[in-house]
mmCIF file of C-alpha atoms in Angstrom:
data_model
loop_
_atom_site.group_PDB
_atom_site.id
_atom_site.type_symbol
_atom_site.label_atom_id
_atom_site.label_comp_id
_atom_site.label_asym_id
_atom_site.label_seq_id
_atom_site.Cartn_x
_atom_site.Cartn_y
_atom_site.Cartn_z
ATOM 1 C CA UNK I 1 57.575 206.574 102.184
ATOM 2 C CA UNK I 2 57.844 202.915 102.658
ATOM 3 C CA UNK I 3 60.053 201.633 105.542
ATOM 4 C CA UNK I 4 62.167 198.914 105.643
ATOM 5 C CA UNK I 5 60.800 195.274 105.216
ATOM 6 C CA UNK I 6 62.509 191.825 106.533
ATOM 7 C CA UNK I 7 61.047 188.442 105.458
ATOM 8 C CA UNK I 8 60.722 185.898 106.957
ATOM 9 C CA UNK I 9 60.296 187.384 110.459
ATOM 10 C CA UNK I 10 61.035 184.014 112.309
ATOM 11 C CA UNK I 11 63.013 180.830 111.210
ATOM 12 C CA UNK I 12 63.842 177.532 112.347
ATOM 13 C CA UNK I 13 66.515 176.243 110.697
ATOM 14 C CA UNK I 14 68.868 172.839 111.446
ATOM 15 C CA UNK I 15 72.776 172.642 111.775
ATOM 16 C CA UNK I 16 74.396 172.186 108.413
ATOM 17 C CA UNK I 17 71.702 173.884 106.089
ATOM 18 C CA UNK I 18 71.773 176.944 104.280
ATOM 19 C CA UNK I 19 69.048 179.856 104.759
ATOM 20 C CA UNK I 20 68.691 183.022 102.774
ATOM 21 C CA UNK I 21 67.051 186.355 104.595
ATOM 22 C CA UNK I 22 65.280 189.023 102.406
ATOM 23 C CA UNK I 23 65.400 192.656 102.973
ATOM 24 C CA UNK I 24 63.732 195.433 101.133
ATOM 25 C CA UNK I 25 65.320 198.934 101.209
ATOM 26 C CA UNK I 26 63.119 202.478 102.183
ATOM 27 C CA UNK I 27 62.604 204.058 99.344
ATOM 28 C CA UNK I 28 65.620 207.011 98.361
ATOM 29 C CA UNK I 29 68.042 204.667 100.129
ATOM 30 C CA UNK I 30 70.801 203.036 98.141
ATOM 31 C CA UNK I 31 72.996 201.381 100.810
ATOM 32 C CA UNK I 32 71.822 198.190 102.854
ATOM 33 C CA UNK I 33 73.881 196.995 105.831
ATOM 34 C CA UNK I 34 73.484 193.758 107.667
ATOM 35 C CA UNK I 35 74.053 192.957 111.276
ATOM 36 C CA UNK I 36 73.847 190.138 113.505
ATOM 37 C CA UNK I 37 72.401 190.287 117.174
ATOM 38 C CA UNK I 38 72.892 187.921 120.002
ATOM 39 C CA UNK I 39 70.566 187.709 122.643
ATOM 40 C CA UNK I 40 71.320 190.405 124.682
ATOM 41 C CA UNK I 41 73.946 191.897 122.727
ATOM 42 C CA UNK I 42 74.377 194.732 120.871
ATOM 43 C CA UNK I 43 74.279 194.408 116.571
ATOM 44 C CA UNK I 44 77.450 193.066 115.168
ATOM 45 C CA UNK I 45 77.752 194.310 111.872
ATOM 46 C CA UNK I 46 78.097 191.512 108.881
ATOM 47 C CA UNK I 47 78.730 192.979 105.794
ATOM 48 C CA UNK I 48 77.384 196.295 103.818
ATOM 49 C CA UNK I 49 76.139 196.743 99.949
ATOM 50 C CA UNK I 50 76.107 199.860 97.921
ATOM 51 C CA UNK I 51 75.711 199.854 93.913
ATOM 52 C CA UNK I 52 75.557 196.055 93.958
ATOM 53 C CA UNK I 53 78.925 195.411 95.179
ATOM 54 C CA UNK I 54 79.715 194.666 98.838
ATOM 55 C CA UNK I 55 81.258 197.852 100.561
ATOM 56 C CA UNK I 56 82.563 196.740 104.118
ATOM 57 C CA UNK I 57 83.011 193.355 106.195
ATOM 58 C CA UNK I 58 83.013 192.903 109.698
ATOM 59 C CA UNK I 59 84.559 189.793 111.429
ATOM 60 C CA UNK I 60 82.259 187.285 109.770
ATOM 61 C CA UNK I 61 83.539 183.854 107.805
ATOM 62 C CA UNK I 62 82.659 183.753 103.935
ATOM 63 C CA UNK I 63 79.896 181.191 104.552
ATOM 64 C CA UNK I 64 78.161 184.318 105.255
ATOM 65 C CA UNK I 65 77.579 186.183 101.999
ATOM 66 C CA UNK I 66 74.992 188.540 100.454
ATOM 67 C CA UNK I 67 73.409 190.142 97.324
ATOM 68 C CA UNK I 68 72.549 193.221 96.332
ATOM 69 C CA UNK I 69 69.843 193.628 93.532
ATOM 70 C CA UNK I 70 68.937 197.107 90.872
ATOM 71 C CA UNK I 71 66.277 197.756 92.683
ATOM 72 C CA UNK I 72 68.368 198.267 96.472
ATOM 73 C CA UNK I 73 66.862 194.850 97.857
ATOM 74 C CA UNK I 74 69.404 192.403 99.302
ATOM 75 C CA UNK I 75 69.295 189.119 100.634
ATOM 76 C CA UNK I 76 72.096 187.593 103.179
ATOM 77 C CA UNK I 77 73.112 184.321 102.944
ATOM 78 C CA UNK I 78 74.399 181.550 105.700
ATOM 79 C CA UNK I 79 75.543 178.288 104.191
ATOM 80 C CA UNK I 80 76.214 175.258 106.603
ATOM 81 C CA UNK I 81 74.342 176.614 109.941
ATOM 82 C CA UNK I 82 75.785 176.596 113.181
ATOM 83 C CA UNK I 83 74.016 176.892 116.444
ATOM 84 C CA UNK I 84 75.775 179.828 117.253
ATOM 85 C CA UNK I 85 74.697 181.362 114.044
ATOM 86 C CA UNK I 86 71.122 181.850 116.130
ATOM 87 C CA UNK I 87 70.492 185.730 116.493
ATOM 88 C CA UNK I 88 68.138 188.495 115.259
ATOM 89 C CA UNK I 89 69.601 189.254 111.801
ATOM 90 C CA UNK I 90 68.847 193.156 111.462
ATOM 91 C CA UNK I 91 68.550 194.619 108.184
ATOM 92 C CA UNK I 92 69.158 198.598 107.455
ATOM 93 C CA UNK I 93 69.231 201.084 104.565
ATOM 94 C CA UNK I 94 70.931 204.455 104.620
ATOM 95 C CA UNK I 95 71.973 206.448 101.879
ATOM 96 C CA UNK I 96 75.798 206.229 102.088
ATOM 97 C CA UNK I 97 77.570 207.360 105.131
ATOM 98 C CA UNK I 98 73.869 208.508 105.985
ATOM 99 C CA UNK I 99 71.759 207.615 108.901
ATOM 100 C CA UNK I 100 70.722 204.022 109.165
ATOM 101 C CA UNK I 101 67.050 203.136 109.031
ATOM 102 C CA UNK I 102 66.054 199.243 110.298
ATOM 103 C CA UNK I 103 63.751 196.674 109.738
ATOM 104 C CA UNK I 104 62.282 195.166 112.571
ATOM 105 C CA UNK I 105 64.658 191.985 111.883
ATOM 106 C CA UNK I 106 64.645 188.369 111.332
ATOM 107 C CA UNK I 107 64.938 185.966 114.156
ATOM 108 C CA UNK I 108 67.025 182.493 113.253
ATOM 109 C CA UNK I 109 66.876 179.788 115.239
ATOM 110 C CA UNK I 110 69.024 177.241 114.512
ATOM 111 C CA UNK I 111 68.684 172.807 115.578
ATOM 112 C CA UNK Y 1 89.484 196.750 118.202
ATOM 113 C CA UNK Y 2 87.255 199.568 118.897
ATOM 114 C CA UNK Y 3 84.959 198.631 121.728
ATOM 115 C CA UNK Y 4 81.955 200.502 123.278
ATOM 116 C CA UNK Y 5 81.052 200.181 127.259
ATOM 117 C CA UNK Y 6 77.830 201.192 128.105
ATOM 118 C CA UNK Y 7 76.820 201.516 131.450
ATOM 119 C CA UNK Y 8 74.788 200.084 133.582
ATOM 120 C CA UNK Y 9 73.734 197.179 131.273
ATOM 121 C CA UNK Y 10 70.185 197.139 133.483
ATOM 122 C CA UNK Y 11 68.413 199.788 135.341
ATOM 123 C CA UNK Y 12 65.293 199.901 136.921
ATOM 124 C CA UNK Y 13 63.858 203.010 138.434
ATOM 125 C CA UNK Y 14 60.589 204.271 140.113
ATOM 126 C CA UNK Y 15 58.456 207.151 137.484
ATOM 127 C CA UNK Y 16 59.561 210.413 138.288
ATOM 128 C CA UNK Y 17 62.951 209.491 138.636
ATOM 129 C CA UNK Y 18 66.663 210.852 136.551
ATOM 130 C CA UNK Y 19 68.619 208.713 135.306
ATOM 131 C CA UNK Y 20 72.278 208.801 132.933
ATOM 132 C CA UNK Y 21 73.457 206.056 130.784
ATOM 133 C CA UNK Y 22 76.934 206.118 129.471
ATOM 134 C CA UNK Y 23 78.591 204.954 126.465
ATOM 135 C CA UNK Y 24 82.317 205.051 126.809
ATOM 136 C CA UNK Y 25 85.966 204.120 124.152
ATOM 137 C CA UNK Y 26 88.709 204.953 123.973
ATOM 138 C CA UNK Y 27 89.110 205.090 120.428
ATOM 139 C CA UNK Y 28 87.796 208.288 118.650
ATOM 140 C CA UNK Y 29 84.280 208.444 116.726
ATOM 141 C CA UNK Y 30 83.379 210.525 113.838
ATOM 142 C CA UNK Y 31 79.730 210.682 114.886
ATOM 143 C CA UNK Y 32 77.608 208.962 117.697
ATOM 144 C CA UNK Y 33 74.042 208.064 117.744
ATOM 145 C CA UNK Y 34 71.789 206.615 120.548
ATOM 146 C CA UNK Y 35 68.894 203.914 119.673
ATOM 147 C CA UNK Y 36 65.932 202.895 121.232
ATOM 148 C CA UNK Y 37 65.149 199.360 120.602
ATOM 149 C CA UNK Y 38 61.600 197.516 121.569
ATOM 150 C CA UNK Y 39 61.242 193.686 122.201
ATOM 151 C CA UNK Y 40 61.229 192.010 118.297
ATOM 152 C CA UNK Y 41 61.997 194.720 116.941
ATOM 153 C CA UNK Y 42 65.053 196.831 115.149
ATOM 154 C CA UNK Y 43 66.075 199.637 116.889
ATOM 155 C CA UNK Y 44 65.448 203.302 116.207
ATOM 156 C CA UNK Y 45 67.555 206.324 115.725
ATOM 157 C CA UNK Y 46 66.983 208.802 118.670
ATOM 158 C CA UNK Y 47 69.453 211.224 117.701
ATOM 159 C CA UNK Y 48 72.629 211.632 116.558
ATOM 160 C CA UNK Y 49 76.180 213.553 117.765
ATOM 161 C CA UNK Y 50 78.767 214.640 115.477
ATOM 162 C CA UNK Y 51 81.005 217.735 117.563
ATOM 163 C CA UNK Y 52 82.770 217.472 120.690
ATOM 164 C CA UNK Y 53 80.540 218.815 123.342
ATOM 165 C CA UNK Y 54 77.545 218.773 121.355
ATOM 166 C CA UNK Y 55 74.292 218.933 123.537
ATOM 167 C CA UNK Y 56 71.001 217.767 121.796
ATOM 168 C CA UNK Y 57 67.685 217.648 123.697
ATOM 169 C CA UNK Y 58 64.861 215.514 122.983
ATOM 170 C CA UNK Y 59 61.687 216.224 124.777
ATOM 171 C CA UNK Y 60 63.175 214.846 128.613
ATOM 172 C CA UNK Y 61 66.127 212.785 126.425
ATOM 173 C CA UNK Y 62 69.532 214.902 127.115
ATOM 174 C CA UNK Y 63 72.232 213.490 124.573
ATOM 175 C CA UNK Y 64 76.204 214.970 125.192
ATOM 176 C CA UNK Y 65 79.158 214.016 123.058
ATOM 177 C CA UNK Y 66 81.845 214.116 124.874
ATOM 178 C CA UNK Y 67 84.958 217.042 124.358
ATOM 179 C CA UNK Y 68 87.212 214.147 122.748
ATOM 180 C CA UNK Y 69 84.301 212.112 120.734
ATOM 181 C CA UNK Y 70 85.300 209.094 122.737
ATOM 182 C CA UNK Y 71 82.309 209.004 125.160
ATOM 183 C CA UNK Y 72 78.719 210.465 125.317
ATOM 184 C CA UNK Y 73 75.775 210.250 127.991
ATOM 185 C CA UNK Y 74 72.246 209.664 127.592
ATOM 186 C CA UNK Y 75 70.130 211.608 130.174
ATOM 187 C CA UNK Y 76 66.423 211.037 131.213
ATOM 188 C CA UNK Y 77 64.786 213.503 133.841
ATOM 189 C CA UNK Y 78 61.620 212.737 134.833
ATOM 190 C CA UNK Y 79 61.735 208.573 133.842
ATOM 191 C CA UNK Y 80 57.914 207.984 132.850
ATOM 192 C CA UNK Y 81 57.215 204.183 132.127
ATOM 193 C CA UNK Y 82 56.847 204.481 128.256
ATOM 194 C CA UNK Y 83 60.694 205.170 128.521
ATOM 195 C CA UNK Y 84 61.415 201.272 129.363
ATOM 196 C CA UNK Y 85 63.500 200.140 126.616
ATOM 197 C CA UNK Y 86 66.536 198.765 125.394
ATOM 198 C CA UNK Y 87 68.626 202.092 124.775
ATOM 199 C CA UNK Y 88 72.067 201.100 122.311
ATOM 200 C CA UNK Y 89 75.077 203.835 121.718
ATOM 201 C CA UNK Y 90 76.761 202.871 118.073
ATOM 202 C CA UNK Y 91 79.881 205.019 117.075
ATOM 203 C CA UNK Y 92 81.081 205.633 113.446
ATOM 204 C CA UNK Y 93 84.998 205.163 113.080
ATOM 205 C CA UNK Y 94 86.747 207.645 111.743
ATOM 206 C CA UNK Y 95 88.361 205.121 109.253
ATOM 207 C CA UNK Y 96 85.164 203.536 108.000
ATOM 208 C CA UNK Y 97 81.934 205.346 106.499
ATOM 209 C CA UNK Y 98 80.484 201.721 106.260
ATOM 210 C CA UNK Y 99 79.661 200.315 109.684
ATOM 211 C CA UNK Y 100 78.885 201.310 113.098
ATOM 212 C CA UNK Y 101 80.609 200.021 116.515
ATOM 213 C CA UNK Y 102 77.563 198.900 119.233
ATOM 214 C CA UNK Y 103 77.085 199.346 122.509
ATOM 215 C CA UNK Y 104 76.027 195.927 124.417
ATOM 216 C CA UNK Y 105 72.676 198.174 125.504
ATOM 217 C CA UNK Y 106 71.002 199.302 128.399
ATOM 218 C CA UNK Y 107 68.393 197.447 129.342
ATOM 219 C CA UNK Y 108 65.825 200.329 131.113
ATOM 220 C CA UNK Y 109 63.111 199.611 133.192
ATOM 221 C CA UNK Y 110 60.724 202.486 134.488
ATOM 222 C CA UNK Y 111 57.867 201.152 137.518
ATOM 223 C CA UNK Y 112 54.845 203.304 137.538
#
C-alpha cells in the first residue's frame, strides 16, 4: 500500500508568479484535502476534492485553486504569490469523512 | 469561528518524567484526533476520539475526550526522548465532514 506522495518537496518561488504543487493519493483513498502551515502553526485547511469536484473551502482567496484528476491525484494551485503565501503546503487523502493520511508536504518559499 | 487552544505551546522535560497536553473549544466536535508531527514532515494520526469520555491508551500515550466533546488531554507517563515532537489536536465540526479545526501544537521536548 503506497502512501501519500508530494512533489516538489521544496520551492523557491518570487512574488507575483504562479506555482502548482502535486499530490498523489494512497491507494483505496478517494478524497484529497489540502492545508496550509505557517511556521509554527498548526495546518489551515485550503480546500478539499472528492469525485473531481471541490467538496469544502476554508478561508482562502480564489487565487488559490486546485484539481482533482480520475485517478485521485490533485494538484493545488497559487496564482500571483505573496510572501505570506510561504508555508509547508500539506497534502492528505482519506476516504470521505475517513481518517486523513499525509504526505510529508511541500515547503514554498516565496521572494 | 471554531478555535482550538492547546496548551503549553512548548514543554521540555527531563526522561522519566509525566506530562499532559491539552486541547481545549468551546464549540462541540464530532470526533478528535491527536498527531504527531516530525521536523519536514506531515504529521501522523496517533489516535482518534469520537464519545464523550472516551479513554484510549497507546503504549505510555493516554488520550481522553472530554464529557462534552469540547476538550481532550494527551497524557505521557514515563516521557522517554523518542517522544520529542510536535504533538497537534484537530477537531471535526459537527457541521462539516470535510475539514478539520488545528491545534497551534505542542512543541515537546524530552532531555535524556
Amino acid at each position: 500500500e503506497t502512501g501519500v506522495t508530494q512533489s516538489p518537496t521544496h520551492l523557491i518561488k518570487t512574488r507575483g508568479q504562479q506555482v502548482t504543487l502535486r499530490c498523489s493519493s494512497q491507494s483505496g483513498h478517494n478524497t484529497v484535502s489540502w492545508y496550509q502551515q505557517a511556521l509554527g502553526q498548526g495546518p489551515q485547511f485550503i480546500f478539499q476534492y472528492y469525485r473531481e469536484e471541490e467538496n469544502g473551502r476554508g478561508n482562502f482567496p480564489p487565487r488559490f485553486s486546485g484539481l482533482q484528476f480520475p485517478n485521485y491525484s490533485s494538484e493545488l494551485n497559487v496564482n500571483a504569490l505573496e510572501l505570506d503565501d510561504s508555508a509547508l503546503y500539506l497534502c492528505a487523502s482519506s476516504r470521505l469523512g475517513g481518517g486523513y493520511t499525509f504526505g510529508s508536504g511541500t515547503r514554498l518559499t516565496v521572494v | 469561528t471554531q478555535l482550538l487552544e492547546q496548551s503549553p505551546q512548548f514543554l521540555s522535560i527531563q526522561e522519566g518524567e509525566n506530562l499532559t497536553v491539552y486541547c481545549n473549544s468551546s464549540s462541540v466536535f464530532s470526533s478528535l484526533q491527536w498527531y504527531r508531527q516530525e521536523p519536514g514532515e506531515g504529521p501522523v494520526l496517533l489516535v482518534t476520539v469520537v464519545t464523550g469520555g472516551e479513554v484510549k491508551k497507546l503504549k505510555r500515550l493516554t488520550f481522553q475526550f472530554g464529557d462534552a466533546r469540547k476538550d481532550s488531554s494527551l497524557h505521557i507517563t514515563a516521557a522517554q526522548p523518542g517522544d520529542t515532537g510536535l504533538y497537534l489536536c484537530a477537531g471535526s465540526p459537527r457541521d462539516s465532514n470535510y475539514q478539520l479545526i488545528w491545534g497551534a501544537g505542542t512543541k515537546l521536548i524530552i532531555k535524556p
